[in-house]
PDB file of C-alpha atoms in Angstrom:
ATOM      1  CA  GLN A  33     -12.324   8.283  -8.390  1.00  0.00           C
ATOM      2  CA  SER A  34      -9.219   5.867  -8.615  1.00  0.00           C
ATOM      3  CA  VAL A  35      -6.494   6.567 -11.036  1.00  0.00           C
ATOM      4  CA  LEU A  36      -6.386   2.863 -12.051  1.00  0.00           C
ATOM      5  CA  THR A  37      -9.357   1.281 -12.777  1.00  0.00           C
ATOM      6  CA  GLN A  38     -10.338  -2.118 -11.464  1.00  0.00           C
ATOM      7  CA  PRO A  39     -13.888  -3.983 -11.614  1.00  0.00           C
ATOM      8  CA  PRO A  40     -15.607  -3.464  -8.110  1.00  0.00           C
ATOM      9  CA  SER A  41     -16.161  -7.387  -7.661  1.00  0.00           C
ATOM     10  CA  ALA A  42     -15.532 -10.529  -9.105  1.00  0.00           C
ATOM     11  CA  SER A  43     -16.154 -14.281  -8.577  1.00  0.00           C
ATOM     12  CA  GLY A  44     -15.575 -17.842  -9.070  1.00  0.00           C
ATOM     13  CA  THR A  45     -16.180 -21.357  -7.830  1.00  0.00           C
ATOM     14  CA  PRO A  46     -13.612 -23.332  -6.252  1.00  0.00           C
ATOM     15  CA  GLY A  47     -11.060 -24.894  -8.703  1.00  0.00           C
ATOM     16  CA  GLN A  48     -11.976 -22.274 -11.215  1.00  0.00           C
ATOM     17  CA  ARG A  49      -9.522 -19.552 -12.928  1.00  0.00           C
ATOM     18  CA  VAL A  50     -10.365 -15.906 -12.207  1.00  0.00           C
ATOM     19  CA  THR A  51      -8.762 -12.638 -13.682  1.00  0.00           C
ATOM     20  CA  ILE A  52      -8.916  -9.043 -12.069  1.00  0.00           C
ATOM     21  CA  SER A  53      -8.035  -6.349 -14.570  1.00  0.00           C
ATOM     22  CA  CYS A  54      -6.399  -3.141 -13.719  1.00  0.00           C
ATOM     23  CA  SER A  55      -6.083  -0.143 -16.268  1.00  0.00           C
ATOM     24  CA  GLY A  56      -4.565   2.989 -16.291  1.00  0.00           C
ATOM     25  CA  SER A  57      -2.598   5.328 -18.482  1.00  0.00           C
ATOM     26  CA  SER A  58       0.689   6.084 -19.918  1.00  0.00           C
ATOM     27  CA  SER A  59       2.034   7.922 -16.975  1.00  0.00           C
ATOM     28  CA  ASN A  60       1.606   4.915 -14.659  1.00  0.00           C
ATOM     29  CA  ILE A  61       1.000   1.380 -16.078  1.00  0.00           C
ATOM     30  CA  GLY A  62       2.638   2.138 -19.436  1.00  0.00           C
ATOM     31  CA  GLY A  63       5.771   3.433 -18.098  1.00  0.00           C
ATOM     32  CA  ASN A  64       6.169   1.582 -14.450  1.00  0.00           C
ATOM     33  CA  THR A  65       5.560  -1.764 -12.828  1.00  0.00           C
ATOM     34  CA  VAL A  66       2.685  -2.787 -11.266  1.00  0.00           C
ATOM     35  CA  ASN A  67       2.237  -4.440  -7.912  1.00  0.00           C
ATOM     36  CA  TRP A  68      -0.691  -6.564  -6.644  1.00  0.00           C
ATOM     37  CA  TYR A  69      -1.944  -6.576  -2.717  1.00  0.00           C
ATOM     38  CA  GLN A  70      -4.522  -8.966  -1.184  1.00  0.00           C
ATOM     39  CA  GLN A  71      -6.077  -7.900   1.802  1.00  0.00           C
ATOM     40  CA  LEU A  72      -8.167 -10.724   3.720  1.00  0.00           C
ATOM     41  CA  PRO A  73     -11.053  -9.415   5.906  1.00  0.00           C
ATOM     42  CA  GLY A  74      -9.923  -7.557   8.893  1.00  0.00           C
ATOM     43  CA  THR A  75      -6.344  -7.408   8.242  1.00  0.00           C
ATOM     44  CA  ALA A  76      -3.370  -5.588   6.594  1.00  0.00           C
ATOM     45  CA  PRO A  77      -2.669  -5.841   2.777  1.00  0.00           C
ATOM     46  CA  LYS A  78      -0.359  -8.512   1.708  1.00  0.00           C
ATOM     47  CA  LEU A  79       1.989  -8.364  -1.382  1.00  0.00           C
ATOM     48  CA  LEU A  80       1.257 -10.813  -3.984  1.00  0.00           C
ATOM     49  CA  ILE A  81       3.110  -9.792  -7.036  1.00  0.00           C
ATOM     50  CA  TYR A  82       5.497  -7.038  -7.780  1.00  0.00           C
ATOM     51  CA  ASP A  83       7.342  -6.197 -10.905  1.00  0.00           C
ATOM     52  CA  ASN A  84       4.184  -7.053 -12.982  1.00  0.00           C
ATOM     53  CA  ASN A  85       4.774 -10.683 -12.548  1.00  0.00           C
ATOM     54  CA  GLN A  86       7.249 -11.645  -9.847  1.00  0.00           C
ATOM     55  CA  ARG A  87       6.002 -13.565  -6.726  1.00  0.00           C
ATOM     56  CA  PRO A  88       7.564 -13.096  -3.013  1.00  0.00           C
ATOM     57  CA  SER A  89       8.529 -16.315  -1.388  1.00  0.00           C
ATOM     58  CA  GLY A  90       5.635 -18.047   0.172  1.00  0.00           C
ATOM     59  CA  VAL A  91       3.037 -16.833  -2.307  1.00  0.00           C
ATOM     60  CA  PRO A  92       1.591 -19.829  -4.087  1.00  0.00           C
ATOM     61  CA  ASP A  93       1.981 -20.211  -7.884  1.00  0.00           C
ATOM     62  CA  ARG A  94      -1.602 -20.120  -8.093  1.00  0.00           C
ATOM     63  CA  PHE A  95      -1.502 -16.653  -8.313  1.00  0.00           C
ATOM     64  CA  SER A  96       0.330 -14.811 -11.397  1.00  0.00           C
ATOM     65  CA  GLY A  97       0.665 -11.330 -12.906  1.00  0.00           C
ATOM     66  CA  SER A  98       1.072  -9.828 -16.202  1.00  0.00           C
ATOM     67  CA  LYS A  99       1.022  -6.789 -18.205  1.00  0.00           C
ATOM     68  CA  SER A 100       0.310  -5.353 -21.618  1.00  0.00           C
ATOM     69  CA  GLY A 101       0.682  -1.636 -22.397  1.00  0.00           C
ATOM     70  CA  THR A 102      -1.351   0.346 -20.179  1.00  0.00           C
ATOM     71  CA  SER A 103      -3.175  -2.561 -18.344  1.00  0.00           C
ATOM     72  CA  ALA A 104      -2.160  -5.133 -16.190  1.00  0.00           C
ATOM     73  CA  SER A 105      -4.271  -8.619 -14.721  1.00  0.00           C
ATOM     74  CA  LEU A 106      -3.801 -10.645 -11.874  1.00  0.00           C
ATOM     75  CA  ALA A 107      -4.931 -14.169 -12.647  1.00  0.00           C
ATOM     76  CA  ILE A 108      -6.043 -16.939  -9.971  1.00  0.00           C
ATOM     77  CA  SER A 109      -5.923 -20.704 -10.879  1.00  0.00           C
ATOM     78  CA  GLY A 110      -7.284 -23.411  -8.829  1.00  0.00           C
ATOM     79  CA  LEU A 111      -9.344 -20.820  -6.895  1.00  0.00           C
ATOM     80  CA  GLN A 112      -9.724 -21.664  -2.871  1.00  0.00           C
ATOM     81  CA  SER A 113     -12.240 -20.111  -0.441  1.00  0.00           C
ATOM     82  CA  GLU A 114      -9.340 -18.659   1.450  1.00  0.00           C
ATOM     83  CA  ASP A 115      -8.782 -16.455  -1.687  1.00  0.00           C
ATOM     84  CA  GLU A 116     -12.044 -14.343  -0.457  1.00  0.00           C
ATOM     85  CA  ALA A 117     -10.718 -11.256  -0.315  1.00  0.00           C
ATOM     86  CA  ASP A 118      -9.927  -7.503  -1.635  1.00  0.00           C
ATOM     87  CA  TYR A 119      -7.406  -7.282  -4.342  1.00  0.00           C
ATOM     88  CA  TYR A 120      -5.670  -3.930  -5.238  1.00  0.00           C
ATOM     89  CA  CYS A 121      -3.266  -3.035  -8.206  1.00  0.00           C
ATOM     90  CA  ALA A 122      -0.884  -0.212  -7.507  1.00  0.00           C
ATOM     91  CA  THR A 123       2.044   1.552  -9.392  1.00  0.00           C
ATOM     92  CA  TRP A 124       3.792   4.574  -9.653  1.00  0.00           C
ATOM     93  CA  ASP A 125       2.857   7.661 -11.732  1.00  0.00           C
ATOM     94  CA  ASP A 126       5.277   9.756 -13.264  1.00  0.00           C
ATOM     95  CA  SER A 127       2.596  12.761 -13.473  1.00  0.00           C
ATOM     96  CA  LEU A 128       1.404  12.899  -9.762  1.00  0.00           C
ATOM     97  CA  ASN A 129       5.003  11.932  -8.960  1.00  0.00           C
ATOM     98  CA  GLY A 130       3.514   9.301  -6.270  1.00  0.00           C
ATOM     99  CA  VAL A 131       1.561   6.049  -6.202  1.00  0.00           C
ATOM    100  CA  VAL A 132      -1.684   5.355  -7.149  1.00  0.00           C
ATOM    101  CA  PHE A 133      -3.959   2.294  -6.186  1.00  0.00           C
ATOM    102  CA  GLY A 134      -7.004   0.811  -8.090  1.00  0.00           C
ATOM    103  CA  GLY A 135     -10.191   1.115  -6.466  1.00  0.00           C
ATOM    104  CA  GLY A 136     -10.055  -2.710  -5.690  1.00  0.00           C
ATOM    105  CA  THR A 137     -11.759  -5.758  -6.239  1.00  0.00           C
ATOM    106  CA  LYS A 138     -14.027  -7.919  -4.158  1.00  0.00           C
ATOM    107  CA  LEU A 139     -13.265 -11.479  -5.069  1.00  0.00           C
ATOM    108  CA  THR A 140     -16.187 -13.727  -3.638  1.00  0.00           C
ATOM    109  CA  VAL A 141     -15.629 -17.598  -4.001  1.00  0.00           C
ATOM    110  CA  LEU A 142     -19.311 -19.253  -4.490  1.00  0.00           C
TER     111      LEU A 142
ATOM    112  CA  GLU B  18      11.364 -11.731   9.059  1.00  0.00           C
ATOM    113  CA  VAL B  19      10.484  -7.981   8.367  1.00  0.00           C
ATOM    114  CA  GLN B  20       8.440  -6.902  11.225  1.00  0.00           C
ATOM    115  CA  LEU B  21       6.892  -3.246  11.270  1.00  0.00           C
ATOM    116  CA  LEU B  22       4.995  -2.024  14.069  1.00  0.00           C
ATOM    117  CA  GLU B  23       2.838   1.210  14.050  1.00  0.00           C
ATOM    118  CA  SER B  24       2.079   3.424  17.005  1.00  0.00           C
ATOM    119  CA  GLY B  25       0.811   6.790  18.121  1.00  0.00           C
ATOM    120  CA  GLY B  26      -2.804   6.636  16.420  1.00  0.00           C
ATOM    121  CA  GLY B  27      -5.718   7.800  18.503  1.00  0.00           C
ATOM    122  CA  LEU B  28      -8.731  10.375  18.625  1.00  0.00           C
ATOM    123  CA  VAL B  29      -7.600  14.004  17.727  1.00  0.00           C
ATOM    124  CA  ARG B  30      -9.605  17.062  17.374  1.00  0.00           C
ATOM    125  CA  PRO B  31     -10.049  18.635  13.764  1.00  0.00           C
ATOM    126  CA  GLY B  32      -7.000  21.206  13.438  1.00  0.00           C
ATOM    127  CA  GLY B  33      -5.190  19.094  15.727  1.00  0.00           C
ATOM    128  CA  SER B  34      -1.401  16.989  15.529  1.00  0.00           C
ATOM    129  CA  LEU B  35      -0.683  13.774  15.847  1.00  0.00           C
ATOM    130  CA  ARG B  36       3.047  11.632  15.617  1.00  0.00           C
ATOM    131  CA  LEU B  37       2.828   8.344  14.082  1.00  0.00           C
ATOM    132  CA  SER B  38       6.051   6.065  14.720  1.00  0.00           C
ATOM    133  CA  CYS B  39       7.067   2.646  12.953  1.00  0.00           C
ATOM    134  CA  ALA B  40       9.435   0.812  14.605  1.00  0.00           C
ATOM    135  CA  ALA B  41      11.006  -1.560  12.187  1.00  0.00           C
ATOM    136  CA  SER B  42      12.943  -4.779  12.442  1.00  0.00           C
ATOM    137  CA  GLY B  43      14.565  -7.808  10.647  1.00  0.00           C
ATOM    138  CA  PHE B  44      16.031  -6.190   7.784  1.00  0.00           C
ATOM    139  CA  THR B  45      18.708  -3.438   7.721  1.00  0.00           C
ATOM    140  CA  PHE B  46      16.364  -0.507   7.865  1.00  0.00           C
ATOM    141  CA  SER B  47      18.948   2.104   6.846  1.00  0.00           C
ATOM    142  CA  SER B  48      19.155   0.421   3.368  1.00  0.00           C
ATOM    143  CA  TYR B  49      15.558   0.749   2.408  1.00  0.00           C
ATOM    144  CA  ALA B  50      13.138   3.628   1.515  1.00  0.00           C
ATOM    145  CA  MET B  51      10.039   3.324   3.286  1.00  0.00           C
ATOM    146  CA  ASP B  52       6.246   4.530   2.943  1.00  0.00           C
ATOM    147  CA  TRP B  53       3.052   5.401   4.665  1.00  0.00           C
ATOM    148  CA  VAL B  54      -0.072   4.261   2.906  1.00  0.00           C
ATOM    149  CA  ARG B  55      -3.680   4.688   4.871  1.00  0.00           C
ATOM    150  CA  GLN B  56      -6.782   3.307   4.401  1.00  0.00           C
ATOM    151  CA  ALA B  57     -10.428   4.970   5.498  1.00  0.00           C
ATOM    152  CA  PRO B  58     -12.968   2.833   7.026  1.00  0.00           C
ATOM    153  CA  GLY B  59     -14.535   0.689   4.289  1.00  0.00           C
ATOM    154  CA  LYS B  60     -12.566   2.285   1.581  1.00  0.00           C
ATOM    155  CA  GLY B  61      -9.635   1.671  -0.349  1.00  0.00           C
ATOM    156  CA  LEU B  62      -5.858   1.813   0.033  1.00  0.00           C
ATOM    157  CA  GLU B  63      -4.445   5.479  -0.503  1.00  0.00           C
ATOM    158  CA  TRP B  64      -0.731   6.284  -0.518  1.00  0.00           C
ATOM    159  CA  VAL B  65       0.286   8.980   1.566  1.00  0.00           C
ATOM    160  CA  SER B  66       4.144   9.458   1.575  1.00  0.00           C
ATOM    161  CA  ALA B  67       7.601   8.053   0.745  1.00  0.00           C
ATOM    162  CA  ILE B  68      11.104   8.548   2.098  1.00  0.00           C
ATOM    163  CA  ARG B  69      14.378   7.451   0.601  1.00  0.00           C
ATOM    164  CA  ASP B  70      16.874   5.364   2.596  1.00  0.00           C
ATOM    165  CA  SER B  71      19.115   8.432   3.532  1.00  0.00           C
ATOM    166  CA  GLY B  72      16.124  10.385   4.290  1.00  0.00           C
ATOM    167  CA  GLY B  73      17.328  12.817   1.555  1.00  0.00           C
ATOM    168  CA  SER B  74      14.174  12.727  -0.588  1.00  0.00           C
ATOM    169  CA  THR B  75      10.753  12.655   0.357  1.00  0.00           C
ATOM    170  CA  TYR B  76       7.297  12.291  -1.870  1.00  0.00           C
ATOM    171  CA  TYR B  77       3.861  13.037  -0.479  1.00  0.00           C
ATOM    172  CA  ALA B  78       0.160  12.909  -2.165  1.00  0.00           C
ATOM    173  CA  ASP B  79      -1.352  15.955  -3.044  1.00  0.00           C
ATOM    174  CA  SER B  80      -3.976  15.490  -0.517  1.00  0.00           C
ATOM    175  CA  VAL B  81      -1.338  15.817   2.539  1.00  0.00           C
ATOM    176  CA  LYS B  82       1.406  17.719   1.000  1.00  0.00           C
ATOM    177  CA  GLY B  83       2.052  21.023   3.358  1.00  0.00           C
ATOM    178  CA  ARG B  84       0.229  19.359   6.376  1.00  0.00           C
ATOM    179  CA  PHE B  85       2.456  15.869   7.020  1.00  0.00           C
ATOM    180  CA  THR B  86       6.144  15.277   7.167  1.00  0.00           C
ATOM    181  CA  ILE B  87       7.699  12.159   6.782  1.00  0.00           C
ATOM    182  CA  SER B  88      11.199  11.570   8.375  1.00  0.00           C
ATOM    183  CA  ARG B  89      12.995   8.638   9.671  1.00  0.00           C
ATOM    184  CA  ASP B  90      15.759   7.634  12.358  1.00  0.00           C
ATOM    185  CA  ASN B  91      17.884   5.287  11.036  1.00  0.00           C
ATOM    186  CA  SER B  92      20.394   4.692  14.224  1.00  0.00           C
ATOM    187  CA  ARG B  93      16.589   3.753  15.907  1.00  0.00           C
ATOM    188  CA  ASN B  94      15.217   1.851  13.125  1.00  0.00           C
ATOM    189  CA  THR B  95      12.249   4.244  13.339  1.00  0.00           C
ATOM    190  CA  LEU B  96      10.140   5.638  10.744  1.00  0.00           C
ATOM    191  CA  TYR B  97       7.566   8.929  11.478  1.00  0.00           C
ATOM    192  CA  LEU B  98       4.838  10.592  10.155  1.00  0.00           C
ATOM    193  CA  GLN B  99       4.202  14.142  11.603  1.00  0.00           C
ATOM    194  CA  MET B 100       0.350  15.121  11.148  1.00  0.00           C
ATOM    195  CA  ASN B 101      -0.851  18.668  11.218  1.00  0.00           C
ATOM    196  CA  SER B 102      -3.757  20.425  10.776  1.00  0.00           C
ATOM    197  CA  LEU B 103      -5.754  17.295  10.964  1.00  0.00           C
ATOM    198  CA  ARG B 104      -9.048  17.125   9.044  1.00  0.00           C
ATOM    199  CA  ALA B 105     -12.003  14.520   9.472  1.00  0.00           C
ATOM    200  CA  GLU B 106     -10.946  13.190   5.981  1.00  0.00           C
ATOM    201  CA  ASP B 107      -7.604  12.138   7.462  1.00  0.00           C
ATOM    202  CA  THR B 108      -9.516   9.398   9.457  1.00  0.00           C
ATOM    203  CA  ALA B 109      -7.987   6.020   8.588  1.00  0.00           C
ATOM    204  CA  VAL B 110      -5.836   3.115   9.432  1.00  0.00           C
ATOM    205  CA  TYR B 111      -2.373   4.231   8.642  1.00  0.00           C
ATOM    206  CA  TYR B 112       0.103   1.420   7.467  1.00  0.00           C
ATOM    207  CA  CYS B 113       3.980   1.744   7.790  1.00  0.00           C
ATOM    208  CA  ALA B 114       5.315  -0.195   4.734  1.00  0.00           C
ATOM    209  CA  LYS B 115       8.863  -1.473   3.394  1.00  0.00           C
ATOM    210  CA  PRO B 116       9.562  -1.675  -0.467  1.00  0.00           C
ATOM    211  CA  THR B 117      11.124  -4.550  -1.789  1.00  0.00           C
ATOM    212  CA  ARG B 118      12.882  -2.571  -4.216  1.00  0.00           C
ATOM    213  CA  GLY B 119      13.122   1.345  -5.086  1.00  0.00           C
ATOM    214  CA  ILE B 120      10.754   3.574  -3.556  1.00  0.00           C
ATOM    215  CA  THR B 121       7.468   2.184  -3.670  1.00  0.00           C
ATOM    216  CA  VAL B 122       7.964  -1.641  -5.592  1.00  0.00           C
ATOM    217  CA  GLY B 123       6.601  -4.741  -3.851  1.00  0.00           C
ATOM    218  CA  LEU B 124       5.649  -3.356  -0.305  1.00  0.00           C
ATOM    219  CA  ASP B 125       5.655  -5.050   2.782  1.00  0.00           C
ATOM    220  CA  TRP B 126       3.124  -4.156   5.468  1.00  0.00           C
ATOM    221  CA  GLY B 127       2.700  -3.359   9.075  1.00  0.00           C
ATOM    222  CA  GLN B 128      -0.579  -3.959  11.111  1.00  0.00           C
ATOM    223  CA  GLY B 129      -1.435  -0.441  11.050  1.00  0.00           C
ATOM    224  CA  THR B 130      -2.398   2.248  13.496  1.00  0.00           C
ATOM    225  CA  LEU B 131      -5.925   3.869  13.438  1.00  0.00           C
ATOM    226  CA  VAL B 132      -6.328   7.740  13.495  1.00  0.00           C
ATOM    227  CA  THR B 133      -9.849   9.244  14.186  1.00  0.00           C
ATOM    228  CA  VAL B 134     -10.271  12.751  13.604  1.00  0.00           C
ATOM    229  CA  SER B 135     -13.402  13.944  15.329  1.00  0.00           C
ATOM    230  CA  SER B 136     -14.736  16.628  17.664  1.00  0.00           C
TER     231      SER B 136
END
């Protein structure tokens, strides 16, 4: 059971906009910034969003992040087949004194 | 370009030990904290440990506290993870990661090294 709660799956058709939620508590998301990672099949995770809504260079602006209270969301617009991957949210937890990850959301492009 | 190259994984018996290394390049290693994150086969990501840039402060997940030790050699641009008293549940791909800022914010990842604990 992960500290951060994500839906196990999401799906969309090419060109569509999809959102993935990440729910936590005051000890983690409520007091710290959220990061999002993309893991394509058989590869290492890749940083998509840090500090709630910052994109590293090279990440398309189709990917955006937001946070409100103890929840965060990743939005992907103009969905493409290559976006099919697992997506994880993560943040620091002040009670556990460590990083916590969501359980991951498997995105399928129909 | 940030490059992180893990090594040292392999097959080890329960109760055994293993030391992982991560050779870093493409950035000023001594200026950044570093992390280890693992992923069991078919499972999600689990943060393992972090160490500040100077090595003066370390952090561990409860699941490895007392068994794993993170360390670094800034003169060699290398991060280590000493793993003792290994258990079957420690079987995973272990990733070395560099934060964008702070201890754990916005991680850039290496390719990982597989550790298998089995008799």
